[in-house]
Coordinates of C-alpha atoms in Angstrom, one line a residue:
M13 CA -13.3 6.1 -0.8
T14 CA -15.5 3.1 -0.2
R15 CA -13.7 0.8 -2.5
V16 CA -10.5 1.1 -0.5
W17 CA -12.4 -0.7 2.4
K18 CA -14.1 -3.4 0.3
L19 CA -11.4 -6.0 0.6
P20 CA -10.7 -5.4 4.3
L21 CA -14.4 -5.5 5.2
L22 CA -14.9 -8.6 3.1
L23 CA -12.0 -10.4 4.8
A24 CA -13.3 -9.4 8.2
L25 CA -16.8 -10.6 7.3
C26 CA -15.5 -13.9 6.0
G27 CA -13.4 -14.3 9.2
A28 CA -16.5 -13.7 11.3
V29 CA -18.6 -16.2 9.4
V30 CA -15.9 -18.9 9.5
S31 CA -15.2 -18.3 13.1
A32 CA -18.9 -18.4 14.0
G33 CA -19.3 -21.7 12.1
L34 CA -16.3 -23.2 14.0
A35 CA -17.5 -21.9 17.3
F36 CA -21.0 -23.4 16.9
G37 CA -19.4 -26.6 15.6
G38 CA -17.5 -27.1 18.9
S39 CA -14.1 -25.7 18.0
P40 CA -13.7 -22.5 19.9
V41 CA -9.9 -22.4 19.8
A42 CA -9.9 -22.8 16.0
A43 CA -12.6 -20.1 15.8
V44 CA -10.4 -17.6 17.7
L45 CA -7.4 -18.5 15.5
Y46 CA -9.3 -18.0 12.3
L47 CA -10.8 -14.8 13.5
L48 CA -7.3 -13.5 14.4
L49 CA -5.9 -14.6 11.0
F50 CA -8.7 -12.9 9.1
A51 CA -8.4 -9.7 11.2
A52 CA -4.7 -9.6 10.5
L53 CA -5.3 -10.0 6.8
A54 CA -8.0 -7.3 6.8
G55 CA -5.7 -4.9 8.7
M56 CA -2.8 -5.5 6.3
N57 CA -5.0 -4.9 3.3
S58 CA -6.5 -1.7 4.7
P59 CA -5.2 1.8 4.2
L60 CA -4.4 1.9 7.9
F61 CA -1.4 -0.4 7.4
F62 CA 0.4 2.1 5.1
P63 CA 2.0 5.3 6.2
R64 CA -0.3 8.4 6.0
T65 CA -1.2 9.1 2.3
I66 CA -0.9 12.5 0.9
G67 CA -2.0 14.1 -2.5
A68 CA 0.2 13.9 -5.6
A69 CA 0.9 17.6 -5.7
E70 CA 1.9 17.7 -2.0
A71 CA 4.1 14.6 -2.5
R72 CA 5.9 16.1 -5.4
R73 CA 6.5 19.3 -3.4
R74 CA 7.8 17.4 -0.4
S75 CA 10.0 15.2 -2.6
A76 CA 11.5 18.2 -4.3
A77 CA 12.3 19.6 -0.9
D78 CA 13.7 16.6 0.9
G79 CA 14.7 14.2 -2.0
R80 CA 12.6 11.3 -0.8
P81 CA 10.9 9.1 -3.3
V82 CA 7.1 9.2 -4.0
V83 CA 5.3 5.8 -4.0
Y84 CA 2.0 5.6 -5.8
W85 CA -0.1 2.7 -4.4
R86 CA -3.6 1.4 -3.9
P87 CA -5.2 -0.6 -1.1
G88 CA -5.6 -4.3 -1.9
C89 CA -2.6 -4.4 -4.2
K90 CA -0.4 -7.4 -3.2
Y91 CA 2.7 -5.9 -4.7
C92 CA 2.2 -2.7 -2.7
L93 CA 1.7 -4.8 0.4
R94 CA 4.9 -6.8 -0.4
M95 CA 6.8 -3.6 -0.8
R96 CA 5.4 -2.1 2.4
L97 CA 6.3 -5.3 4.4
R98 CA 9.8 -5.5 3.0
L99 CA 10.5 -1.9 3.5
G100 CA 9.7 -2.2 7.2
R101 CA 10.3 0.9 9.2
T102 CA 11.9 2.7 6.3
A103 CA 8.5 2.9 4.6
G104 CA 7.8 6.0 6.7
R105 CA 10.6 7.8 5.0
L106 CA 8.7 7.7 1.7
H107 CA 5.8 9.8 0.4
W108 CA 2.9 7.5 -0.1
V109 CA 0.1 8.5 -2.5
D110 CA -3.1 6.5 -2.9
I111 CA -4.2 6.5 -6.5
W112 CA -7.8 5.7 -5.6
R113 CA -8.0 8.9 -3.5
D114 CA -6.3 11.2 -5.9
P115 CA -7.3 11.3 -9.6
E116 CA -4.1 13.3 -10.3
A117 CA -2.0 10.5 -8.9
A118 CA -3.8 8.0 -11.0
A119 CA -3.1 10.1 -14.1
V120 CA 0.6 10.2 -13.1
V121 CA 0.7 6.4 -12.8
R122 CA -1.1 5.9 -16.2
A123 CA 1.3 8.3 -17.9
A124 CA 4.3 6.3 -16.5
N125 CA 2.8 2.9 -17.4
D126 CA 1.5 3.2 -20.9
G127 CA -2.1 4.0 -19.7
N128 CA -2.2 1.3 -17.1
E129 CA -2.6 1.9 -13.3
T130 CA 0.2 -0.4 -12.4
V131 CA 1.3 0.0 -8.8
P132 CA 3.5 0.4 -6.9
T133 CA 5.0 3.0 -9.1
V134 CA 7.9 4.9 -7.4
V135 CA 9.1 8.2 -8.6
I136 CA 12.7 9.2 -7.8
D137 CA 14.1 12.5 -9.1
G138 CA 11.2 12.7 -11.6
R139 CA 11.8 9.3 -13.1
P140 CA 9.2 6.5 -12.6
Y141 CA 10.0 2.9 -11.7
T142 CA 7.3 0.3 -11.8
N143 CA 7.2 -2.3 -9.0
P144 CA 10.9 -1.9 -8.0
D145 CA 12.6 -4.3 -5.6
P146 CA 12.2 -2.9 -2.1
A147 CA 16.0 -3.5 -1.4
W148 CA 16.8 -1.4 -4.5
L149 CA 14.4 1.3 -3.3
R150 CA 15.8 1.3 0.3
A151 CA 19.3 1.8 -1.1
R152 CA 18.2 4.9 -2.9
L153 CA 16.7 6.6 0.2
P154 CA 18.5 9.8 1.3
A155 CA 20.3 9.6 4.6
A156 CA 18.0 10.0 7.6

């Protein structure tokens, strides 16, 4: 659980240090801008930026019931972040599973990717797709 927060906390700490240096150096405007920039980066790389994560078993159950894809992801993954940003509001229509919180989810991803934990891995109708294009994924979402 703690490793999901390492990158966001590191970004926030770096932002605070850079901002403090700029503020004490006589550049308060630049200090505020850098603090806001690092806070935004920390927020985007945190689990808070992604829709609520559920367990792998629950995601499979829900996907079987409603036909929505399951996205296996992990915090700090730039490809997961890219997918989340490009999906926009439609990201909430997917079932998100954090592989760092669920060992079963990590096993599913390893089985789909020759033993590697390559994310995002999207499962649609039982078939895994590694790092698919967000537009392709959006086109395969069931009607709202």
